Coordinates of C-alpha atoms in Angstrom, one line a residue:
Chain A
M1 CA -19.9 -23.0 -8.5
N2 CA -16.6 -20.8 -8.8
L3 CA -17.1 -18.6 -12.2
I4 CA -13.4 -17.3 -11.6
S5 CA -10.3 -19.6 -11.4
N6 CA -8.2 -19.5 -8.5
S7 CA -5.4 -17.5 -10.9
M8 CA -7.6 -15.1 -12.0
R9 CA -9.5 -14.4 -8.5
G10 CA -6.7 -11.9 -7.5
P11 CA -7.1 -9.4 -10.5
W12 CA -10.8 -10.1 -10.3
T13 CA -10.9 -9.3 -6.5
L14 CA -8.7 -6.2 -7.1
F15 CA -11.2 -5.2 -9.9
K16 CA -14.1 -5.4 -7.5
K17 CA -12.4 -3.4 -5.0
E18 CA -11.7 -0.6 -7.1
L19 CA -15.6 -0.9 -8.4
L20 CA -16.8 -0.9 -4.9
R21 CA -14.7 1.9 -3.7
F22 CA -16.0 4.3 -6.3
W23 CA -19.6 3.0 -5.4
R24 CA -19.4 3.5 -2.2
V25 CA -18.9 7.1 -2.6
S26 CA -21.1 7.5 -6.0
F27 CA -23.0 10.7 -5.0
Q28 CA -19.4 12.2 -5.3
T29 CA -18.5 9.7 -8.4
V30 CA -21.1 9.5 -10.6
A31 CA -23.7 11.8 -9.4
A32 CA -21.9 14.9 -9.2
P33 CA -20.4 14.7 -12.7
V34 CA -23.8 13.7 -14.2
M35 CA -25.0 17.2 -12.6
T36 CA -22.3 19.2 -14.0
A37 CA -22.7 17.9 -17.4
L38 CA -26.5 18.4 -17.0
L39 CA -25.7 22.2 -16.0
Y40 CA -23.5 22.8 -18.7
L41 CA -26.3 21.3 -21.1
L42 CA -29.0 23.7 -19.6
V43 CA -26.6 26.8 -19.9
F44 CA -25.1 26.2 -23.3
S45 CA -28.1 25.1 -25.0
H46 CA -30.4 27.4 -23.5
V47 CA -28.1 30.4 -24.9
L48 CA -27.1 29.0 -28.1
E49 CA -29.9 26.4 -29.2
S50 CA -31.8 28.9 -31.3
R51 CA -28.7 30.5 -33.0
V52 CA -26.2 27.8 -33.8
Q53 CA -26.5 24.8 -35.8
V54 CA -23.2 22.6 -36.4
H55 CA -22.9 19.9 -39.1
G56 CA -26.6 20.6 -39.8
V57 CA -28.0 19.4 -36.5
N58 CA -29.2 21.5 -33.7
Y59 CA -26.6 22.6 -31.2
T60 CA -28.0 20.8 -28.3
S61 CA -28.0 17.8 -30.2
F62 CA -24.5 18.5 -31.1
L63 CA -23.4 19.4 -27.5
I64 CA -24.9 16.5 -25.8
P65 CA -22.5 13.5 -27.1
G66 CA -19.3 15.8 -26.5
L67 CA -20.5 16.5 -23.0
I68 CA -20.9 12.8 -22.5
M69 CA -17.4 11.9 -23.9
M70 CA -16.0 14.5 -21.8
S71 CA -17.3 13.2 -18.5
V72 CA -16.4 9.4 -19.7
L73 CA -13.0 10.6 -20.3
Q74 CA -12.7 12.7 -17.0
N75 CA -14.1 10.2 -14.7
A76 CA -12.0 7.2 -16.1
F77 CA -9.0 9.4 -15.4
A78 CA -10.2 10.3 -12.0
N79 CA -11.0 6.8 -10.9
S80 CA -7.5 5.2 -11.6
S81 CA -5.5 8.6 -10.6
S82 CA -7.4 9.2 -7.7
S83 CA -7.5 5.7 -6.1
L84 CA -3.7 5.2 -6.5
I85 CA -2.7 8.6 -5.3
Q86 CA -4.5 8.0 -2.2
S87 CA -3.2 4.4 -1.8
K88 CA 0.1 5.8 -1.9
V89 CA -0.6 8.6 0.4
M90 CA -2.3 6.6 3.1
G91 CA 0.0 3.8 2.6
N92 CA -2.6 1.2 1.9
I93 CA -1.2 0.2 -1.6
I94 CA 1.2 -2.1 0.0
F95 CA -2.0 -4.3 0.6
V96 CA -1.8 -4.8 -3.0
L97 CA 1.8 -4.7 -3.6
L98 CA 2.3 -7.5 -1.2
T99 CA 0.3 -10.0 -3.2
P100 CA 1.0 -12.4 -5.9
I101 CA -0.9 -9.8 -8.6
S102 CA 1.5 -9.2 -11.5
Y103 CA 2.0 -5.9 -13.0
L104 CA 0.0 -6.9 -16.1
E105 CA -2.9 -8.1 -13.7
F106 CA -2.9 -4.9 -11.8
F107 CA -2.9 -2.7 -15.0
L108 CA -6.0 -4.7 -16.2
A109 CA -7.9 -4.3 -13.0
F110 CA -7.4 -0.5 -12.7
L111 CA -8.2 -0.2 -16.4
A112 CA -11.3 -2.1 -16.2
S113 CA -12.7 -0.1 -13.2
S114 CA -12.0 3.1 -15.0
I115 CA -13.7 1.9 -18.1
V116 CA -16.9 0.7 -15.7
R117 CA -16.7 4.3 -14.2
G118 CA -16.5 6.0 -17.6
L119 CA -19.4 3.8 -18.9
V120 CA -21.7 4.5 -15.7
V121 CA -21.2 8.1 -15.8
G122 CA -21.8 8.4 -19.2
L123 CA -24.9 6.2 -19.2
G124 CA -26.0 8.2 -16.2
I125 CA -25.7 11.6 -18.3
Y126 CA -27.4 9.9 -21.5
L127 CA -30.2 8.8 -19.6
V128 CA -31.0 12.2 -18.1
A129 CA -30.6 14.1 -21.6
I130 CA -33.0 11.7 -23.5
I131 CA -35.7 12.8 -21.0
F132 CA -35.6 16.3 -22.4
I133 CA -33.9 15.4 -25.9
D134 CA -34.6 13.4 -28.7
L135 CA -31.0 12.2 -29.3
P136 CA -30.4 10.1 -32.8
M137 CA -27.8 7.1 -32.5
V138 CA -26.9 6.3 -35.8
H139 CA -23.8 3.8 -35.4
P140 CA -24.2 2.5 -31.5
W141 CA -20.7 -0.1 -32.0
L142 CA -18.9 3.1 -32.6
I143 CA -20.4 4.6 -29.5
L144 CA -19.4 1.8 -27.6
A145 CA -16.0 1.5 -29.2
F146 CA -15.0 5.0 -28.5
A147 CA -16.3 5.2 -25.2
V148 CA -14.6 1.9 -24.2
L149 CA -11.4 2.8 -25.9
G150 CA -11.6 6.2 -24.6
S151 CA -12.0 5.4 -20.8
A152 CA -9.3 2.9 -21.3
L153 CA -6.8 5.6 -22.5
L154 CA -7.7 7.9 -19.8
G155 CA -7.6 4.9 -17.3
A156 CA -4.2 4.4 -18.3
F157 CA -3.4 7.8 -18.3
G158 CA -4.7 7.9 -14.7
I159 CA -2.6 5.0 -13.7
I160 CA 0.5 6.9 -15.0
A161 CA -0.5 10.2 -12.9
G162 CA -1.1 8.2 -10.0
I163 CA 2.0 6.4 -9.8
W164 CA 3.8 9.7 -10.8
A165 CA 2.3 12.1 -8.2
D166 CA 3.1 11.8 -4.7
K167 CA 1.2 14.4 -3.3
F168 CA -2.7 15.4 -4.0
D169 CA -1.5 18.8 -5.0
Q170 CA 0.9 17.3 -7.9
M171 CA -2.3 15.3 -9.0
A172 CA -4.7 18.0 -9.1
A173 CA -2.0 20.1 -11.4
F174 CA -2.5 16.9 -13.7
Q175 CA -5.8 17.3 -13.4
N176 CA -6.1 21.2 -13.9
F177 CA -3.4 21.7 -16.2
I178 CA -3.3 18.8 -18.9
I179 CA -6.9 16.8 -18.6
M180 CA -9.0 20.0 -18.1
P181 CA -7.4 22.2 -21.1
L182 CA -7.4 19.0 -23.2
S183 CA -10.8 18.1 -22.8
F184 CA -12.3 21.7 -23.2
L185 CA -10.3 22.5 -26.2
S186 CA -11.3 19.3 -28.1
G187 CA -14.4 20.3 -29.9
V188 CA -16.9 19.7 -26.9
F189 CA -18.8 22.7 -27.5
Y190 CA -17.8 23.8 -31.1
S191 CA -16.9 22.0 -34.5
I192 CA -13.0 22.7 -35.0
H193 CA -14.0 23.8 -38.7
S194 CA -15.3 27.2 -36.9
L195 CA -11.5 27.8 -36.2
P196 CA -8.9 29.6 -37.6
P197 CA -6.7 27.4 -39.6
F198 CA -4.0 27.7 -36.9
W199 CA -6.3 26.4 -34.1
Q200 CA -7.7 23.6 -36.6
A201 CA -4.3 22.1 -36.7
V202 CA -3.3 22.4 -33.3
S203 CA -6.7 21.0 -32.3
Q204 CA -5.6 17.9 -34.3
L205 CA -2.6 17.3 -32.0
N206 CA -5.1 16.7 -29.1
P207 CA -5.9 13.0 -28.8
F208 CA -9.1 14.3 -26.8
F209 CA -10.5 15.6 -30.3
Y210 CA -10.5 12.5 -32.1
M211 CA -12.5 10.7 -28.8
I212 CA -14.7 13.6 -28.6
D213 CA -15.5 13.6 -32.6
G214 CA -15.7 9.8 -33.2
F215 CA -18.0 9.5 -30.5
R216 CA -20.3 12.4 -31.7
Y217 CA -19.9 10.6 -34.7
G218 CA -21.9 7.5 -33.2
F219 CA -24.8 9.5 -32.4
L220 CA -25.2 11.9 -35.4
G221 CA -23.5 10.1 -38.2
V222 CA -21.6 13.5 -38.7
G223 CA -18.4 14.7 -37.3
D224 CA -15.2 16.9 -38.2
I225 CA -12.8 14.0 -39.2
S226 CA -13.7 10.1 -40.4
P227 CA -14.5 7.9 -37.4
A228 CA -11.7 5.3 -38.9
I229 CA -9.1 8.1 -38.4
S230 CA -10.5 8.9 -35.3
L231 CA -10.3 5.3 -34.0
S232 CA -7.1 4.6 -35.3
V233 CA -5.4 7.7 -33.7
V234 CA -7.3 7.0 -30.6
G235 CA -6.2 2.9 -30.8
A236 CA -2.7 4.0 -31.1
S237 CA -2.6 6.3 -28.3
F238 CA -3.9 3.7 -26.2
F239 CA -1.6 1.4 -27.2
G240 CA 1.3 3.8 -26.5
L241 CA 0.2 4.9 -23.3
S242 CA -0.4 1.3 -22.3
L243 CA 3.1 0.3 -23.1
I244 CA 4.3 3.1 -20.8
T245 CA 2.1 2.3 -17.9
L246 CA 3.3 -1.3 -18.1
R247 CA 6.6 -0.3 -18.4
M248 CA 6.4 1.9 -15.2
L249 CA 4.4 -1.1 -13.4
K250 CA 7.0 -3.6 -14.5
T251 CA 10.3 -1.7 -13.4
G252 CA 8.4 -0.6 -10.0
Y253 CA 8.8 3.1 -10.6
K254 CA 7.7 4.6 -7.5
L255 CA 6.1 2.0 -6.1
R256 CA 8.9 -0.6 -5.5
G257 CA 12.2 0.6 -4.8
Chain B
M1 CA 13.8 -29.5 5.3
T2 CA 13.6 -26.1 3.0
P3 CA 14.1 -23.1 5.0
A4 CA 11.6 -21.0 5.9
I5 CA 13.6 -17.9 4.9
K6 CA 17.0 -18.0 3.1
I7 CA 18.9 -14.5 2.3
E8 CA 22.4 -15.2 0.4
Q9 CA 24.8 -12.2 0.3
I10 CA 22.3 -9.1 0.0
H11 CA 23.2 -5.9 -0.8
K12 CA 20.9 -2.8 -1.0
H13 CA 21.9 0.6 -2.1
F14 CA 19.9 3.7 -2.1
G15 CA 21.8 5.9 -4.2
T16 CA 25.3 6.7 -2.2
L17 CA 23.9 4.9 1.0
H18 CA 24.7 1.2 1.3
A19 CA 21.9 0.3 3.3
L20 CA 22.7 -3.6 3.7
K21 CA 26.0 -4.9 3.3
G22 CA 26.2 -8.5 2.3
I23 CA 23.4 -10.0 4.9
D24 CA 23.3 -14.0 5.2
L25 CA 20.5 -15.1 7.1
T26 CA 18.8 -18.8 7.2
I27 CA 15.7 -18.9 9.5
E28 CA 14.2 -22.5 9.7
Q29 CA 10.7 -23.2 9.4
G30 CA 8.9 -23.4 12.9
E31 CA 11.4 -20.4 14.3
F32 CA 10.2 -17.6 16.6
F33 CA 13.0 -15.1 15.2
A34 CA 14.1 -11.8 16.5
L35 CA 15.4 -9.4 14.1
L36 CA 16.7 -6.5 16.5
G37 CA 18.8 -3.4 16.0
P38 CA 18.8 0.5 16.4
N39 CA 16.7 2.6 14.1
G40 CA 18.5 2.6 10.7
A41 CA 20.2 -0.8 11.2
G42 CA 18.5 -1.9 7.9
K43 CA 15.9 -4.2 9.6
S44 CA 12.8 -2.8 7.8
T45 CA 14.8 -2.8 4.4
L46 CA 15.5 -6.5 5.0
I47 CA 11.7 -7.1 5.6
N48 CA 10.9 -5.0 2.3
L49 CA 13.1 -7.3 0.3
L50 CA 11.5 -10.3 1.6
A51 CA 8.2 -8.7 0.7
G52 CA 9.1 -7.9 -2.6
L53 CA 8.3 -3.8 -1.9
L54 CA 12.0 -3.4 -2.3
R55 CA 14.4 -5.1 -4.9
P56 CA 17.9 -5.9 -3.9
S57 CA 21.2 -4.6 -5.4
S58 CA 22.5 -8.0 -5.6
G59 CA 22.2 -11.2 -4.0
K60 CA 19.1 -13.7 -3.4
L61 CA 16.4 -14.2 -0.9
S62 CA 14.1 -17.1 -0.6
V63 CA 10.6 -17.6 1.0
M64 CA 10.0 -21.5 1.6
G65 CA 12.5 -21.9 -1.1
F66 CA 11.1 -19.6 -3.5
D67 CA 13.2 -17.0 -5.2
V68 CA 11.5 -13.7 -4.3
V69 CA 12.1 -11.9 -7.5
Q70 CA 11.8 -15.1 -9.9
Q71 CA 9.3 -17.1 -8.1
Y72 CA 7.4 -13.9 -6.6
R73 CA 4.1 -15.2 -6.8
Q74 CA 4.9 -18.4 -4.8
A75 CA 6.9 -16.5 -2.6
R76 CA 4.4 -13.9 -1.5
H77 CA 1.9 -16.9 -1.2
A78 CA 4.0 -18.1 1.6
L79 CA 4.7 -14.8 3.5
G80 CA 2.3 -12.5 5.8
V81 CA 3.7 -9.1 6.6
V82 CA 2.5 -6.6 9.2
P83 CA 3.7 -3.5 8.5
Q84 CA 5.2 -0.9 11.4
E85 CA 2.7 1.9 10.2
L86 CA -1.0 1.9 11.0
V87 CA -2.2 1.8 7.2
F88 CA -5.6 1.0 6.4
D89 CA -8.0 1.6 3.4
P90 CA -10.8 4.0 4.7
F91 CA -13.5 2.3 2.3
F92 CA -14.1 -0.7 3.9
N93 CA -14.9 -2.4 6.9
V94 CA -12.8 -5.1 8.6
R95 CA -14.4 -8.1 7.3
E96 CA -14.5 -6.7 3.7
M97 CA -11.0 -5.9 3.9
L98 CA -10.1 -9.4 5.1
R99 CA -11.9 -11.1 2.3
F100 CA -10.4 -8.5 -0.6
Q101 CA -7.0 -9.6 0.9
A102 CA -7.7 -13.3 0.8
G103 CA -9.2 -12.6 -2.7
Y104 CA -6.1 -11.2 -3.9
F105 CA -4.2 -14.4 -3.2
G106 CA -6.6 -16.4 -5.0
R107 CA -8.7 -17.1 -1.9
G108 CA -12.5 -17.2 -2.5
T109 CA -15.7 -17.9 0.1
E110 CA -13.8 -21.4 1.1
N111 CA -11.4 -19.3 3.0
D112 CA -14.4 -17.3 5.1
P113 CA -14.3 -19.9 7.7
W114 CA -10.6 -18.9 8.4
I115 CA -11.3 -15.5 8.3
D116 CA -14.1 -15.7 11.1
E117 CA -11.3 -17.5 12.9
V118 CA -8.9 -14.9 12.7
I119 CA -11.4 -12.2 13.6
E120 CA -12.4 -14.2 16.7
A121 CA -9.1 -14.9 17.9
L122 CA -7.8 -11.5 17.7
G123 CA -10.8 -10.0 19.6
L124 CA -12.3 -8.3 16.2
A125 CA -15.6 -9.9 16.2
D126 CA -17.7 -7.1 17.3
K127 CA -16.0 -4.6 15.1
A128 CA -16.2 -6.9 12.1
T129 CA -18.6 -4.8 10.1
T130 CA -17.0 -1.3 11.7
N131 CA -15.4 0.5 8.9
M132 CA -11.5 0.8 9.3
R133 CA -11.3 4.3 9.9
R134 CA -13.6 4.3 12.8
L135 CA -11.2 1.7 14.7
S136 CA -8.8 2.8 17.6
G137 CA -5.4 2.4 17.2
G138 CA -5.3 -0.8 18.9
M139 CA -8.0 -2.0 16.8
K140 CA -6.1 -1.1 13.6
R141 CA -3.0 -3.0 14.7
R142 CA -5.0 -6.2 15.5
A143 CA -6.9 -5.8 12.0
L144 CA -3.4 -5.4 10.4
I145 CA -2.1 -8.9 11.7
A146 CA -5.5 -10.2 10.6
Q147 CA -5.0 -8.9 6.7
A148 CA -1.5 -10.4 7.1
L149 CA -3.0 -13.9 7.8
A150 CA -6.0 -13.7 5.5
H151 CA -4.3 -16.1 3.0
K152 CA -3.0 -18.3 5.8
P153 CA 0.8 -17.8 5.1
P154 CA 3.3 -20.2 6.9
V155 CA 5.6 -17.5 7.5
L156 CA 4.4 -14.5 9.2
V157 CA 6.6 -11.0 9.5
L158 CA 5.6 -8.6 12.3
D159 CA 7.7 -5.4 11.8
E160 CA 7.4 -3.6 15.3
P161 CA 3.8 -4.9 16.1
T162 CA 3.5 -3.8 19.4
A163 CA 4.6 0.0 19.0
G164 CA 2.4 2.2 20.6
V165 CA 0.2 -0.7 21.9
D166 CA -1.2 -0.6 25.6
V167 CA 0.1 -3.7 27.7
E168 CA -3.4 -5.5 27.5
L169 CA -3.5 -5.8 23.6
R170 CA 0.1 -6.8 23.5
Q171 CA -0.6 -9.9 25.8
I172 CA -3.7 -10.7 23.5
L173 CA -1.5 -10.3 20.4
W174 CA 1.4 -12.3 22.1
E175 CA -0.7 -15.1 22.8
F176 CA -2.4 -15.2 19.5
I177 CA 1.2 -15.1 17.7
K178 CA 2.4 -17.9 20.1
R179 CA -0.5 -20.0 19.2
L180 CA 0.4 -19.2 15.4
N181 CA 4.0 -20.7 16.1
R182 CA 3.1 -23.5 18.2
E183 CA 0.7 -24.5 14.9
G184 CA 3.6 -24.4 12.9
H185 CA 4.0 -20.8 11.8
T186 CA 7.4 -19.3 11.3
I187 CA 7.6 -16.0 13.3
I188 CA 9.9 -13.2 12.2
L189 CA 9.8 -10.4 14.6
T190 CA 11.2 -6.8 14.7
T191 CA 10.7 -4.9 18.0
H192 CA 12.2 -2.2 20.3
Y193 CA 11.0 -3.9 23.3
L194 CA 13.8 -6.3 24.0
E195 CA 12.2 -8.1 26.7
E196 CA 9.5 -9.4 24.3
A197 CA 12.2 -10.6 22.3
E198 CA 13.9 -12.3 25.0
T199 CA 10.6 -13.9 26.1
L200 CA 9.3 -15.0 22.8
C201 CA 12.2 -15.5 20.6
S202 CA 14.3 -18.5 20.2
R203 CA 16.9 -16.7 18.0
V204 CA 17.9 -13.5 17.6
A205 CA 19.9 -11.4 15.0
M206 CA 21.3 -8.0 16.0
M207 CA 21.6 -5.7 13.0
K208 CA 23.8 -2.5 13.1
Q209 CA 24.4 -0.4 9.9
G210 CA 23.4 -2.7 7.3
E211 CA 25.4 -5.9 9.1
I212 CA 24.0 -8.6 11.1
V213 CA 26.8 -8.2 13.8
V214 CA 25.2 -11.1 16.4
L215 CA 23.5 -14.1 15.1
D216 CA 22.8 -16.8 18.1
S217 CA 20.1 -18.6 20.6
T218 CA 18.5 -16.2 22.8
A219 CA 19.8 -18.7 25.6
N220 CA 23.1 -18.9 24.2
L221 CA 23.4 -14.8 24.1
L222 CA 22.2 -14.4 28.1
N223 CA 24.5 -17.5 29.0
H224 CA 27.4 -16.0 27.4
F225 CA 26.8 -12.7 28.7
P226 CA 27.8 -13.4 32.6
G227 CA 27.2 -9.8 33.6
K228 CA 24.6 -8.3 36.1
N229 CA 23.5 -5.0 37.0
L230 CA 23.2 -3.6 40.4
R231 CA 20.7 -0.9 41.4
L232 CA 21.3 1.4 44.2
K233 CA 19.8 3.8 46.2
L234 CA 21.9 5.9 48.1
G235 CA 21.9 8.6 50.6
S236 CA 23.9 10.9 48.8
A237 CA 25.9 11.1 45.2
L238 CA 27.8 8.0 43.7
P239 CA 31.6 8.4 44.3
Q240 CA 33.6 9.3 41.3
S241 CA 35.5 6.0 41.8
L242 CA 32.4 4.2 40.7
S243 CA 31.3 6.2 37.9
A244 CA 33.2 4.1 35.3
M245 CA 30.8 1.2 35.8
L246 CA 27.5 3.3 35.8
R247 CA 25.1 2.2 33.2
N248 CA 22.5 5.1 34.1
E249 CA 20.9 7.3 36.5
E250 CA 17.4 7.7 37.1
N251 CA 15.3 9.6 39.8
G252 CA 18.5 9.0 42.6
E253 CA 18.6 5.6 41.6
Y254 CA 22.0 4.3 40.1
M255 CA 22.7 1.3 38.0
L256 CA 25.8 0.0 38.1
A257 CA 27.0 -2.7 35.5
L258 CA 28.8 -5.6 37.1
S259 CA 31.1 -7.8 34.9
E260 CA 31.1 -10.6 37.7
V261 CA 29.4 -10.7 40.9
T262 CA 32.4 -10.5 43.1
Q263 CA 32.5 -6.6 42.3
V264 CA 29.5 -6.3 44.6
E265 CA 32.0 -6.4 47.5
Y266 CA 34.4 -3.7 45.6
V267 CA 31.4 -1.4 45.1
L268 CA 30.4 -1.4 49.0
A269 CA 33.8 -0.9 50.2
E270 CA 33.9 2.2 48.0
L271 CA 30.6 3.4 49.4
R272 CA 31.9 2.7 52.7
S273 CA 35.0 4.8 52.4
A274 CA 33.1 7.4 50.9
N275 CA 30.7 7.7 53.6
V276 CA 27.7 7.2 51.3
V277 CA 24.8 5.4 52.8
V278 CA 22.9 2.4 50.9
E279 CA 19.2 3.0 51.3
D280 CA 18.2 0.3 48.8
M281 CA 20.1 -2.6 46.7
Q282 CA 19.1 -5.0 44.1
L283 CA 21.3 -7.4 42.4
I284 CA 19.8 -7.9 38.8
E285 CA 20.4 -10.5 36.1
A286 CA 21.5 -9.7 32.4
D287 CA 18.9 -9.2 29.9
L288 CA 18.8 -9.3 26.3
E289 CA 18.9 -5.3 26.4
D290 CA 22.2 -5.4 28.1
V291 CA 23.6 -8.0 25.8
F292 CA 22.1 -5.6 23.0
V293 CA 23.6 -2.6 24.4
E294 CA 27.1 -4.5 25.0
L295 CA 27.0 -6.2 21.7
V296 CA 25.8 -3.9 19.4
G297 CA 27.4 -0.8 21.1
R298 CA 30.9 -2.4 21.0
K299 CA 30.5 -3.6 17.6

C-alpha cells in the first residue's frame, strides 16, 4: 500500500534524500556536534558548578538546555545551508530544479529535514547528558515547541544562506559572523540579568535569546522572560523569514535565471 | 498531433546581452532533431529555457502542449534533460540516484523495473551500487542519461552528450538513444560532432548569435549543397592561384573546396602548369560540417 500519494511523492522523496544525505555522514553531522556540546558541558560545569547558581538552579542544569538548543539551531542551519551550497557548487541542484516540485514543496522538504537533524542532534546531547546529570523537564510541550520552531527558523535561514552564497567561504562567513555570535551571545552560558542594562537591551534584539530562554524554561520552569513572549517572537521571526525564503524560491533568485 | 516542442518568439536577455532573438521552432513527436551552432550561439540557453532552469524575457515555450511556465509540472513530466556538465550527487550510488530522480516525479517502486531496464541498457548493471563519486567520466555520462530517463519522459534533450566520451561508449550511447527514438521518444540533440547529427538526426536547426539561421531536413541540407572537397597530397607547395579554394592544410595535405565537380580539371591544370607533382588525390562528398561552415559562416 502506498502511504504517500503520487502528488506528494516528489517533496517526500526530496525530504528523504536530504535525511539520507546527512545520515550518510552522521559521524560529522550528529556525533561531532554531540561531542562538542559535551566538551563545553564538561569544561564549564567543572569550572563553574560550585560557584554559580542561576535562577536558583545549579549551573550545570542551567547550562545543559542552552547547549542543547544552541546545537539544535546550529545544526538545523547547517543542514539546509550546506546541502544547498554543495548542490549549487557541484551543479547537482539541477536534478531538483528540473522536476515538477514546486517552490513551496522545495521549501517544506528542506525545512523538514533541517528540523529532523536539529532534533536528532538535540536528542543525542540530551540522552548523553542525562547519564551524568538529573535534569528536570517541567514543560515537555514547550521544549518540543521551541525545538521544532527554532530549528524551523534556522532551517529557513539556512535555505536563504544556501541560495545567497555562491562559494563555500561566503557560507563560512555567514556561519562564523552571524550564526556563531548570535548563538554565543544569546544567554546559553549566562542569564542576561547578569549583564549591564545596555547589553540586556541588546540581547533582547537577538532572536536566539528567545529560543534559548524559552527552551530552557521548558526544562527548568524558570527563565529570563515569559515563554509566551519568547514563543511569539520566535513564531513571528519564523513567519517573516519563511516569507523571505518563499519569495526567493518563487522568483528563482540565484537558482533560475 | 501536438508538437513535442513548440517555441514561439522567444527572447532572452542577460543584462545588456540579447542571447536569444525571437526564436520560433516546432519539433514534432518522434523526431530526432539536432540543434547545432558554435559556442555562444544560444543552444544551451534555449535548452535551459525549455527545462525551466531559465525564464524567458518574452515569448512562449511548450513541451507536449504544456506551457513550461504556466503548466510547469506537466511540462517537466514530459521532459528529460541530460546536462552538458558531468554533475552528480556524491552521497549516493547509481541506483539510489535513479530512484530519487524518479521519486521527484512522483514515481515509486512501481517504476523500479524501468530503472533496472535503463541501468541494463546503458551498461551500468555492475555499477548500480557504486557511489557516483567513484564512477569514471564515461560511466558518469551514462548515469546522467539514465537519470534523465528515470521518469520515462516522452521528450529527451541531450546537451553535448558525447563531449569527451570515447568511441566505444559513444556507439553504445547512440544505439540506446536510437532505440528510444524508434520506441517513440522525441530526441533533441546538441553536439559539436556534426557527423553524429548527420547520421542520427532527421532535421537540423543551426543557430548563430541567438538566432536560427538554418532549419531544414538533414537530407535537404546535404542535397542543396552540391559542393565537394578535393584532398591533395602534393610534392611541393600549393600554387598561389589555388589558394582561394583552400579550406585547410594539415600535415602537408591540402583540402580544397569545389563548388562543382568540373573544377577538378581546373585544379589539375593549375598544378601541371606550376610543375607540382600530385602524390595522392581524393574527391570527398560535402558533409554537414561543410554545410555548417558554408551557411552559418556566411550568415
